[in-house]
Amino acid sequence: MLTHVDEHGQANMVDVSDKSITQRQAIAQGSIQMSKVAFDMVVNNQHAKGDVLSVARIAGIQAAKKCGDLIPLCHPLMLTKIQVDFIPEPSENTIKVEALCKLAGKTGVEMEALTAVSVATLTLFDMCKAVDPLMTINNIKVLQKQGGKSGDWTRQD
């Protein structure tokens, strides 16, 4: 059943007024692959633009907070925790980006975690494109969800 359309097929923001407030959390992940030169500059904090990972972390945090402004039918949420982490994978010149979003609320935070990952990887791309315009952003997905009516789950792939 589609929950974001009304009985006439029109886009509709879901009414969560009657839902219970529960602890909710989501973790999302994505990655950006780049040249060895660009990768080394980022992980060794030697990029001409400064601390690329710090800027991307702040961008991801801001993005999670603005998710309701960016995705048309998302509810604006009062997030209580946003964490953006980077996991360098030197063998592939890849940086994995993980975002955790958490709140006590009436709706889930998967979209906020996905938005944080998306914008953090886009920021890495933006800051490194002069060194490597051929970077690729890959595999953005939800890894884990906790709370709410549908319960907890973890991606098993």
Coordinates of N, CA, C and O in Angstrom, one line a residue:
M1 N 0.8 -1.2 0.0 CA 0.0 0.0 0.0 C 0.9 1.3 0.0 O 1.8 1.4 0.8
L2 N 0.6 2.2 -0.9 CA 1.3 3.4 -0.9 C 0.7 4.4 0.1 O -0.5 4.6 0.1
T3 N 1.6 4.9 1.0 CA 1.1 5.7 2.0 C 1.3 7.2 1.7 O 0.8 8.1 2.5
H4 N 1.9 7.6 0.6 CA 2.2 9.0 0.3 C 1.3 9.5 -0.8 O 1.6 10.5 -1.4
V5 N 0.2 8.8 -1.0 CA -0.9 9.3 -2.0 C -2.2 9.2 -1.3 O -2.4 8.2 -0.5
D6 N -3.1 10.1 -1.6 CA -4.4 10.0 -1.0 C -5.4 9.2 -1.9 O -4.9 8.6 -2.8
E7 N -6.7 9.2 -1.5 CA -7.6 8.3 -2.2 C -7.8 8.8 -3.7 O -8.4 8.0 -4.5
H8 N -7.3 10.0 -4.0 CA -7.5 10.4 -5.4 C -6.1 10.3 -6.2 O -6.0 10.8 -7.3
G9 N -5.1 9.7 -5.6 CA -3.8 9.5 -6.2 C -2.9 10.7 -6.1 O -1.9 10.8 -6.8
Q10 N -3.3 11.7 -5.3 CA -2.5 12.9 -5.1 C -1.4 12.7 -4.1 O -1.7 12.0 -3.1
A11 N -0.3 13.3 -4.3 CA 0.8 13.3 -3.2 C 0.2 13.8 -1.9 O -0.5 14.8 -1.9
N12 N 0.7 13.1 -0.8 CA 0.1 13.4 0.5 C 1.1 13.1 1.5 O 1.7 12.0 1.5
M13 N 1.3 14.0 2.4 CA 2.2 13.8 3.6 C 1.5 12.9 4.6 O 0.3 13.2 5.0
V14 N 2.1 11.8 5.0 CA 1.4 10.9 5.9 C 1.1 11.6 7.3 O 2.0 12.3 7.8
D15 N -0.1 11.4 7.8 CA -0.4 11.9 9.1 C 0.1 11.0 10.2 O -0.3 9.8 10.3
V16 N 1.0 11.4 11.0 CA 1.6 10.6 12.1 C 1.1 11.0 13.4 O 1.7 10.6 14.5
S17 N 0.1 11.8 13.5 CA -0.4 12.4 14.7 C -0.7 11.3 15.8 O -0.5 11.5 17.0
D18 N -1.3 10.2 15.3 CA -1.7 9.2 16.3 C -0.7 8.1 16.6 O -0.9 7.2 17.4
K19 N 0.5 8.2 16.0 CA 1.6 7.3 16.2 C 2.2 7.6 17.5 O 2.3 8.7 18.0
S20 N 2.7 6.5 18.2 CA 3.4 6.6 19.4 C 4.8 7.2 19.2 O 5.5 6.9 18.2
I21 N 5.3 7.9 20.2 CA 6.7 8.4 20.2 C 7.6 7.2 20.7 O 7.3 6.6 21.8
T22 N 8.5 6.8 19.8 CA 9.4 5.7 20.2 C 10.9 6.1 19.8 O 11.1 7.0 19.0
Q23 N 11.8 5.5 20.4 CA 13.2 5.7 20.0 C 13.4 5.1 18.7 O 13.1 3.9 18.4
R24 N 14.0 5.9 17.8 CA 14.3 5.4 16.4 C 15.7 5.7 16.0 O 16.2 6.8 16.4
Q25 N 16.3 4.9 15.2 CA 17.6 5.1 14.7 C 17.8 4.4 13.4 O 17.2 3.4 13.1
A26 N 18.6 5.0 12.6 CA 19.0 4.4 11.3 C 20.5 4.7 11.0 O 21.0 5.7 11.4
I27 N 21.1 3.7 10.3 CA 22.5 3.9 9.8 C 22.4 3.6 8.3 O 21.9 2.6 7.9
A28 N 23.0 4.6 7.6 CA 23.2 4.4 6.2 C 24.6 4.5 5.8 O 25.5 5.0 6.6
Q29 N 24.9 4.0 4.6 CA 26.3 4.0 4.1 C 26.4 4.2 2.6 O 25.4 3.9 1.9
G30 N 27.4 4.8 2.2 CA 27.7 4.9 0.8 C 29.3 5.0 0.6 O 30.0 5.0 1.6
S31 N 29.8 5.1 -0.6 CA 31.2 5.2 -0.7 C 31.5 6.1 -1.9 O 30.7 6.3 -2.8
I32 N 32.8 6.6 -1.9 CA 33.3 7.3 -3.1 C 34.6 6.8 -3.4 O 35.5 6.6 -2.5
Q33 N 34.8 6.4 -4.7 CA 36.1 5.9 -5.1 C 36.8 6.9 -5.9 O 36.1 7.7 -6.7
M34 N 38.1 7.1 -5.7 CA 38.9 8.1 -6.4 C 40.2 7.6 -6.7 O 40.6 6.5 -6.4
S35 N 41.0 8.5 -7.4 CA 42.4 8.1 -7.8 C 43.2 8.0 -6.5 O 42.9 8.5 -5.4
K36 N 44.3 7.3 -6.6 CA 45.2 7.1 -5.5 C 45.7 8.5 -5.0 O 45.8 8.7 -3.8
V37 N 46.0 9.4 -5.9 CA 46.5 10.7 -5.6 C 45.5 11.5 -4.7 O 45.8 12.0 -3.7
A38 N 44.2 11.5 -5.2 CA 43.2 12.2 -4.5 C 42.9 11.5 -3.1 O 42.8 12.2 -2.1
F39 N 42.9 10.2 -3.1 CA 42.7 9.5 -1.9 C 43.8 9.8 -0.8 O 43.5 10.1 0.3
D40 N 45.0 9.7 -1.2 CA 46.1 10.0 -0.3 C 46.1 11.5 0.2 O 46.3 11.7 1.4
M41 N 45.7 12.4 -0.7 CA 45.6 13.8 -0.2 C 44.5 13.9 0.8 O 44.7 14.7 1.8
V42 N 43.4 13.2 0.7 CA 42.3 13.3 1.6 C 42.7 12.7 3.0 O 42.6 13.3 4.0
V43 N 43.1 11.5 2.9 CA 43.4 10.8 4.2 C 44.6 11.3 4.9 O 44.7 11.2 6.2
N44 N 45.5 12.0 4.2 CA 46.7 12.6 4.9 C 46.5 14.0 5.2 O 47.4 14.7 5.6
N45 N 45.3 14.5 4.9 CA 44.9 15.9 5.2 C 45.9 16.9 4.5 O 46.4 17.8 5.1
Q46 N 46.2 16.6 3.2 CA 47.1 17.4 2.5 C 46.4 18.1 1.3 O 47.1 18.6 0.4
H47 N 45.1 18.2 1.3 CA 44.4 18.8 0.2 C 44.5 20.3 0.3 O 44.4 20.9 1.4
A48 N 44.6 20.9 -0.9 CA 44.8 22.4 -0.9 C 43.5 23.1 -0.3 O 43.6 24.2 0.2
K49 N 42.4 22.4 -0.4 CA 41.1 23.0 0.1 C 41.0 22.9 1.6 O 40.0 23.3 2.2
G50 N 42.0 22.2 2.3 CA 41.9 22.0 3.7 C 41.4 20.7 4.1 O 41.6 19.7 3.4
D51 N 40.9 20.6 5.3 CA 40.4 19.3 5.9 C 39.1 18.9 5.3 O 38.0 19.2 5.7
V52 N 39.3 18.1 4.2 CA 38.2 17.7 3.4 C 37.2 16.8 4.2 O 35.9 17.0 4.1
L53 N 37.6 15.9 5.0 CA 36.7 15.1 5.8 C 35.9 15.9 6.8 O 34.7 15.6 7.0
S54 N 36.5 16.9 7.4 CA 35.8 17.7 8.4 C 34.7 18.5 7.7 O 33.5 18.6 8.2
V55 N 35.0 19.0 6.5 CA 33.9 19.8 5.8 C 32.8 18.8 5.4 O 31.6 19.1 5.5
A56 N 33.2 17.6 4.9 CA 32.2 16.6 4.4 C 31.3 16.2 5.6 O 30.1 16.0 5.5
R57 N 31.9 16.0 6.8 CA 31.2 15.6 8.0 C 30.1 16.7 8.3 O 29.0 16.4 8.6
I58 N 30.6 18.0 8.4 CA 29.6 19.1 8.7 C 28.5 19.1 7.6 O 27.3 19.3 7.9
A59 N 28.9 18.9 6.3 CA 27.9 18.9 5.3 C 26.8 17.8 5.5 O 25.6 18.0 5.3
G60 N 27.3 16.6 5.9 CA 26.4 15.5 6.1 C 25.5 15.8 7.3 O 24.3 15.5 7.2
I61 N 26.0 16.4 8.3 CA 25.2 16.7 9.5 C 24.1 17.7 9.1 O 22.9 17.6 9.5
Q62 N 24.5 18.8 8.4 CA 23.6 19.8 8.0 C 22.5 19.2 7.1 O 21.3 19.5 7.2
A63 N 22.9 18.3 6.2 CA 21.9 17.7 5.3 C 20.9 16.9 6.0 O 19.7 16.9 5.7
A64 N 21.3 16.1 7.0 CA 20.3 15.3 7.8 C 19.3 16.2 8.5 O 18.1 15.9 8.5
K65 N 19.8 17.4 9.0 CA 18.9 18.3 9.6 C 17.9 19.0 8.6 O 16.8 19.4 9.0
K66 N 18.3 19.0 7.4 CA 17.5 19.7 6.3 C 16.7 18.7 5.5 O 16.1 19.1 4.5
C67 N 16.7 17.4 5.8 CA 16.1 16.4 5.0 C 14.6 16.8 4.7 O 14.2 16.7 3.5
G68 N 13.9 17.2 5.7 CA 12.5 17.6 5.5 C 12.3 18.7 4.5 O 11.2 18.9 3.9
D69 N 13.3 19.6 4.3 CA 13.3 20.6 3.3 C 13.6 20.2 1.9 O 13.2 20.8 0.9
L70 N 14.3 19.1 1.8 CA 14.9 18.6 0.5 C 14.0 17.5 -0.1 O 13.8 17.5 -1.3
I71 N 13.4 16.6 0.7 CA 12.6 15.5 0.2 C 11.1 15.9 0.4 O 10.7 16.1 1.6
P72 N 10.4 16.1 -0.6 CA 9.1 16.7 -0.5 C 8.1 16.2 0.6 O 7.4 17.0 1.2
L73 N 8.0 14.9 0.8 CA 7.0 14.4 1.7 C 7.6 13.9 3.1 O 6.9 13.3 3.8
C74 N 8.8 14.2 3.3 CA 9.4 13.9 4.6 C 9.0 14.9 5.7 O 8.9 16.1 5.4
H75 N 8.8 14.4 6.8 CA 8.4 15.2 8.0 C 9.7 15.9 8.5 O 10.8 15.3 8.5
P76 N 9.6 17.2 8.9 CA 10.7 17.8 9.6 C 10.9 17.1 10.9 O 9.9 17.0 11.7
L77 N 12.1 16.7 11.3 CA 12.3 15.9 12.5 C 13.2 16.7 13.4 O 14.1 17.4 13.0
M78 N 13.0 16.4 14.7 CA 13.9 17.0 15.8 C 14.9 15.9 16.1 O 14.8 15.1 17.1
L79 N 16.0 15.8 15.3 CA 17.0 14.8 15.5 C 17.8 15.0 16.8 O 18.1 16.2 17.1
T80 N 18.0 14.0 17.5 CA 18.8 14.1 18.8 C 20.2 13.7 18.6 O 21.1 14.0 19.5
K81 N 20.6 13.0 17.5 CA 21.9 12.5 17.3 C 22.1 12.4 15.8 O 21.3 11.8 15.1
I82 N 23.2 12.9 15.3 CA 23.7 12.7 13.9 C 25.2 12.5 14.0 O 25.9 13.3 14.6
Q83 N 25.6 11.4 13.5 CA 27.0 11.1 13.4 C 27.4 10.7 12.0 O 26.8 9.8 11.4
V84 N 28.5 11.3 11.5 CA 29.0 11.0 10.2 C 30.4 10.5 10.3 O 31.2 11.3 10.9
D85 N 30.7 9.3 9.9 CA 32.0 8.7 10.0 C 32.6 8.3 8.6 O 31.8 8.0 7.7
F86 N 33.9 8.3 8.5 CA 34.6 8.0 7.3 C 35.5 6.8 7.5 O 36.2 6.8 8.5
I87 N 35.4 5.8 6.6 CA 36.2 4.6 6.7 C 37.1 4.5 5.4 O 36.5 4.1 4.4
P88 N 38.3 4.9 5.5 CA 39.2 4.8 4.3 C 39.5 3.3 4.0 O 39.8 2.6 4.9
E89 N 39.4 3.0 2.7 CA 39.8 1.7 2.2 C 40.9 1.8 1.2 O 40.6 1.9 0.0
P90 N 42.2 1.8 1.7 CA 43.3 2.1 0.8 C 43.5 1.2 -0.4 O 43.9 1.6 -1.4
S91 N 43.1 -0.1 -0.2 CA 43.3 -1.1 -1.3 C 42.4 -0.7 -2.5 O 42.7 -1.2 -3.6
E92 N 41.3 0.1 -2.3 CA 40.4 0.4 -3.4 C 40.4 1.9 -3.6 O 39.6 2.4 -4.4
N93 N 41.2 2.7 -2.9 CA 41.1 4.2 -3.0 C 39.7 4.7 -2.8 O 39.2 5.5 -3.5
T94 N 39.0 4.1 -1.8 CA 37.6 4.3 -1.5 C 37.5 4.9 -0.1 O 38.2 4.4 0.8
I95 N 36.6 5.8 0.1 CA 36.2 6.2 1.4 C 34.7 5.9 1.6 O 33.9 6.4 0.9
K96 N 34.5 5.0 2.6 CA 33.1 4.7 3.0 C 32.6 5.8 3.9 O 33.4 6.3 4.7
V97 N 31.4 6.2 3.7 CA 30.8 7.2 4.6 C 29.6 6.5 5.3 O 28.7 5.9 4.6
E98 N 29.6 6.6 6.6 CA 28.4 6.1 7.4 C 27.8 7.2 8.2 O 28.5 8.0 8.7
A99 N 26.5 7.2 8.2 CA 25.8 8.2 9.0 C 24.8 7.5 9.9 O 24.0 6.6 9.4
L100 N 24.7 7.9 11.1 CA 23.8 7.4 12.1 C 22.9 8.6 12.4 O 23.4 9.7 12.7
C101 N 21.6 8.4 12.4 CA 20.6 9.4 12.8 C 19.7 8.8 13.9 O 19.3 7.6 13.8
K102 N 19.3 9.6 14.9 CA 18.6 9.1 16.0 C 17.6 10.2 16.5 O 17.9 11.4 16.5
L103 N 16.5 9.7 17.1 CA 15.5 10.6 17.7 C 14.5 9.8 18.5 O 14.5 8.6 18.4
A104 N 13.8 10.5 19.3 CA 12.5 10.0 19.9 C 11.4 10.6 19.2 O 11.2 11.9 19.3
G105 N 10.7 9.9 18.4 CA 9.7 10.5 17.6 C 8.7 9.6 17.0 O 8.6 8.4 17.4
K106 N 7.9 10.1 16.1 CA 6.7 9.3 15.5 C 7.0 8.8 14.1 O 6.2 8.1 13.5
T107 N 8.2 9.1 13.6 CA 8.5 8.6 12.2 C 10.0 8.3 12.2 O 10.8 8.8 13.0
G108 N 10.3 7.4 11.2 CA 11.7 6.9 11.1 C 12.7 7.9 10.6 O 12.3 9.0 10.1
V109 N 14.0 7.6 10.7 CA 15.0 8.5 10.3 C 15.9 7.9 9.2 O 17.0 8.4 9.0
E110 N 15.4 7.0 8.4 CA 16.2 6.4 7.3 C 16.5 7.5 6.3 O 17.6 7.5 5.8
M111 N 15.6 8.3 5.9 CA 15.8 9.3 4.9 C 16.9 10.3 5.4 O 17.7 10.8 4.6
E112 N 16.9 10.6 6.6 CA 17.9 11.6 7.2 C 19.3 11.0 7.1 O 20.2 11.7 6.7
A113 N 19.4 9.7 7.4 CA 20.7 9.0 7.3 C 21.1 8.9 5.9 O 22.3 9.2 5.6
L114 N 20.2 8.6 5.0 CA 20.6 8.5 3.6 C 21.0 9.9 3.0 O 21.9 10.0 2.2
T115 N 20.3 10.9 3.4 CA 20.6 12.3 3.0 C 22.0 12.7 3.5 O 22.8 13.3 2.8
A116 N 22.3 12.4 4.7 CA 23.6 12.7 5.3 C 24.7 12.0 4.5 O 25.7 12.7 4.1
V117 N 24.5 10.8 4.2 CA 25.6 10.0 3.4 C 25.7 10.7 2.0 O 26.8 10.9 1.5
S118 N 24.5 10.9 1.4 CA 24.5 11.5 0.0 C 25.3 12.8 -0.1 O 26.1 13.0 -0.9
V119 N 25.0 13.7 0.8 CA 25.6 15.0 0.8 C 27.0 15.0 1.2 O 27.9 15.7 0.7
A120 N 27.4 14.1 2.2 CA 28.8 14.0 2.6 C 29.6 13.5 1.4 O 30.7 14.0 1.1
T121 N 29.1 12.5 0.7 CA 29.9 12.0 -0.5 C 29.9 13.0 -1.6 O 30.9 13.2 -2.3
L122 N 28.8 13.8 -1.8 CA 28.8 14.8 -2.8 C 29.8 15.9 -2.4 O 30.5 16.5 -3.3
T123 N 30.0 16.2 -1.2 CA 30.9 17.2 -0.7 C 32.3 16.7 -0.9 O 33.2 17.5 -1.4
L124 N 32.6 15.4 -0.7 CA 33.9 14.9 -1.0 C 34.2 15.1 -2.5 O 35.3 15.5 -2.9
F125 N 33.2 14.7 -3.3 CA 33.4 14.9 -4.7 C 33.7 16.3 -5.1 O 34.7 16.6 -5.8
D126 N 32.9 17.3 -4.6 CA 33.1 18.7 -4.9 C 34.5 19.2 -4.5 O 35.2 19.9 -5.2
M127 N 35.0 18.8 -3.3 CA 36.2 19.3 -2.8 C 37.4 18.6 -3.5 O 38.5 19.2 -3.5
C128 N 37.2 17.4 -4.1 CA 38.3 16.7 -4.8 C 38.3 16.7 -6.3 O 39.2 16.1 -6.9
K129 N 37.3 17.3 -6.9 CA 37.1 17.1 -8.4 C 38.2 17.8 -9.2 O 38.5 17.3 -10.3
A130 N 38.9 18.8 -8.6 CA 40.0 19.3 -9.4 C 41.2 18.4 -9.5 O 41.9 18.4 -10.5
V131 N 41.3 17.5 -8.5 CA 42.4 16.5 -8.5 C 41.9 15.2 -9.3 O 42.7 14.6 -10.0
D132 N 40.6 14.9 -9.2 CA 40.1 13.7 -9.8 C 38.7 13.9 -10.2 O 37.8 13.6 -9.4
P133 N 38.4 14.3 -11.5 CA 37.0 14.5 -11.9 C 36.3 13.2 -12.2 O 35.1 13.2 -12.5
L134 N 37.0 12.1 -12.2 CA 36.4 10.8 -12.5 C 36.0 10.0 -11.3 O 35.7 8.8 -11.5
M135 N 35.9 10.6 -10.2 CA 35.4 9.8 -9.0 C 34.0 9.3 -9.2 O 33.2 9.8 -10.0
T136 N 33.7 8.2 -8.5 CA 32.3 7.6 -8.5 C 31.8 7.5 -7.1 O 32.5 7.1 -6.2
I137 N 30.5 7.8 -7.0 CA 29.8 7.6 -5.7 C 29.0 6.4 -5.9 O 28.3 6.2 -6.9
N138 N 29.0 5.5 -4.9 CA 28.4 4.1 -5.1 C 27.7 3.7 -3.8 O 28.0 4.1 -2.7
N139 N 26.8 2.7 -4.1 CA 26.2 1.9 -3.0 C 25.6 2.6 -1.8 O 25.8 2.2 -0.7
I140 N 24.8 3.6 -2.1 CA 24.2 4.3 -1.0 C 23.0 3.5 -0.6 O 22.1 3.1 -1.4
K141 N 22.9 3.1 0.7 CA 21.9 2.2 1.2 C 21.7 2.4 2.7 O 22.6 2.8 3.4
V142 N 20.6 1.9 3.2 CA 20.4 1.8 4.7 C 20.9 0.5 5.1 O 20.7 -0.6 4.6
L143 N 21.8 0.5 6.2 CA 22.4 -0.7 6.8 C 21.5 -1.2 7.9 O 21.5 -2.4 8.1
Q144 N 20.9 -0.3 8.6 CA 20.2 -0.7 9.9 C 19.1 0.2 10.2 O 19.3 1.4 10.0
K145 N 18.0 -0.3 10.8 CA 16.9 0.5 11.3 C 16.5 0.0 12.6 O 16.4 -1.3 12.7
Q146 N 16.2 0.9 13.5 CA 15.7 0.4 14.8 C 14.5 1.3 15.2 O 14.5 2.5 15.0
G147 N 13.5 0.6 15.8 CA 12.4 1.3 16.4 C 11.2 1.4 15.4 O 11.3 1.0 14.3
G148 N 10.1 1.9 16.0 CA 8.9 2.1 15.2 C 8.1 0.8 15.0 O 8.5 -0.3 15.5
K149 N 6.9 0.9 14.4 CA 6.0 -0.2 14.3 C 6.5 -1.4 13.5 O 6.2 -2.5 13.9
S150 N 7.4 -1.1 12.5 CA 7.9 -2.2 11.7 C 9.1 -2.9 12.4 O 9.6 -3.9 11.9
G151 N 9.6 -2.4 13.5 CA 10.6 -3.0 14.3 C 12.0 -2.8 13.7 O 12.3 -1.9 12.9
D152 N 12.9 -3.6 14.2 CA 14.4 -3.5 13.9 C 14.8 -4.4 12.8 O 14.2 -5.5 12.6
W153 N 15.7 -4.0 12.0 CA 16.3 -4.9 11.0 C 17.7 -4.4 10.6 O 18.0 -3.3 10.8
T154 N 18.5 -5.4 10.1 CA 19.9 -5.1 9.7 C 20.0 -5.7 8.3 O 19.6 -6.9 8.1
R155 N 20.6 -5.0 7.4 CA 20.9 -5.5 6.0 C 21.8 -6.6 6.1 O 22.8 -6.6 6.9
Q156 N 21.6 -7.7 5.4 CA 22.3 -8.9 5.5 C 23.2 -9.2 4.2 O 23.6 -10.4 4.0
D157 N 23.5 -8.2 3.4 CA 24.3 -8.6 2.2 C 25.7 -8.3 2.4 O 26.4 -7.7 2.9

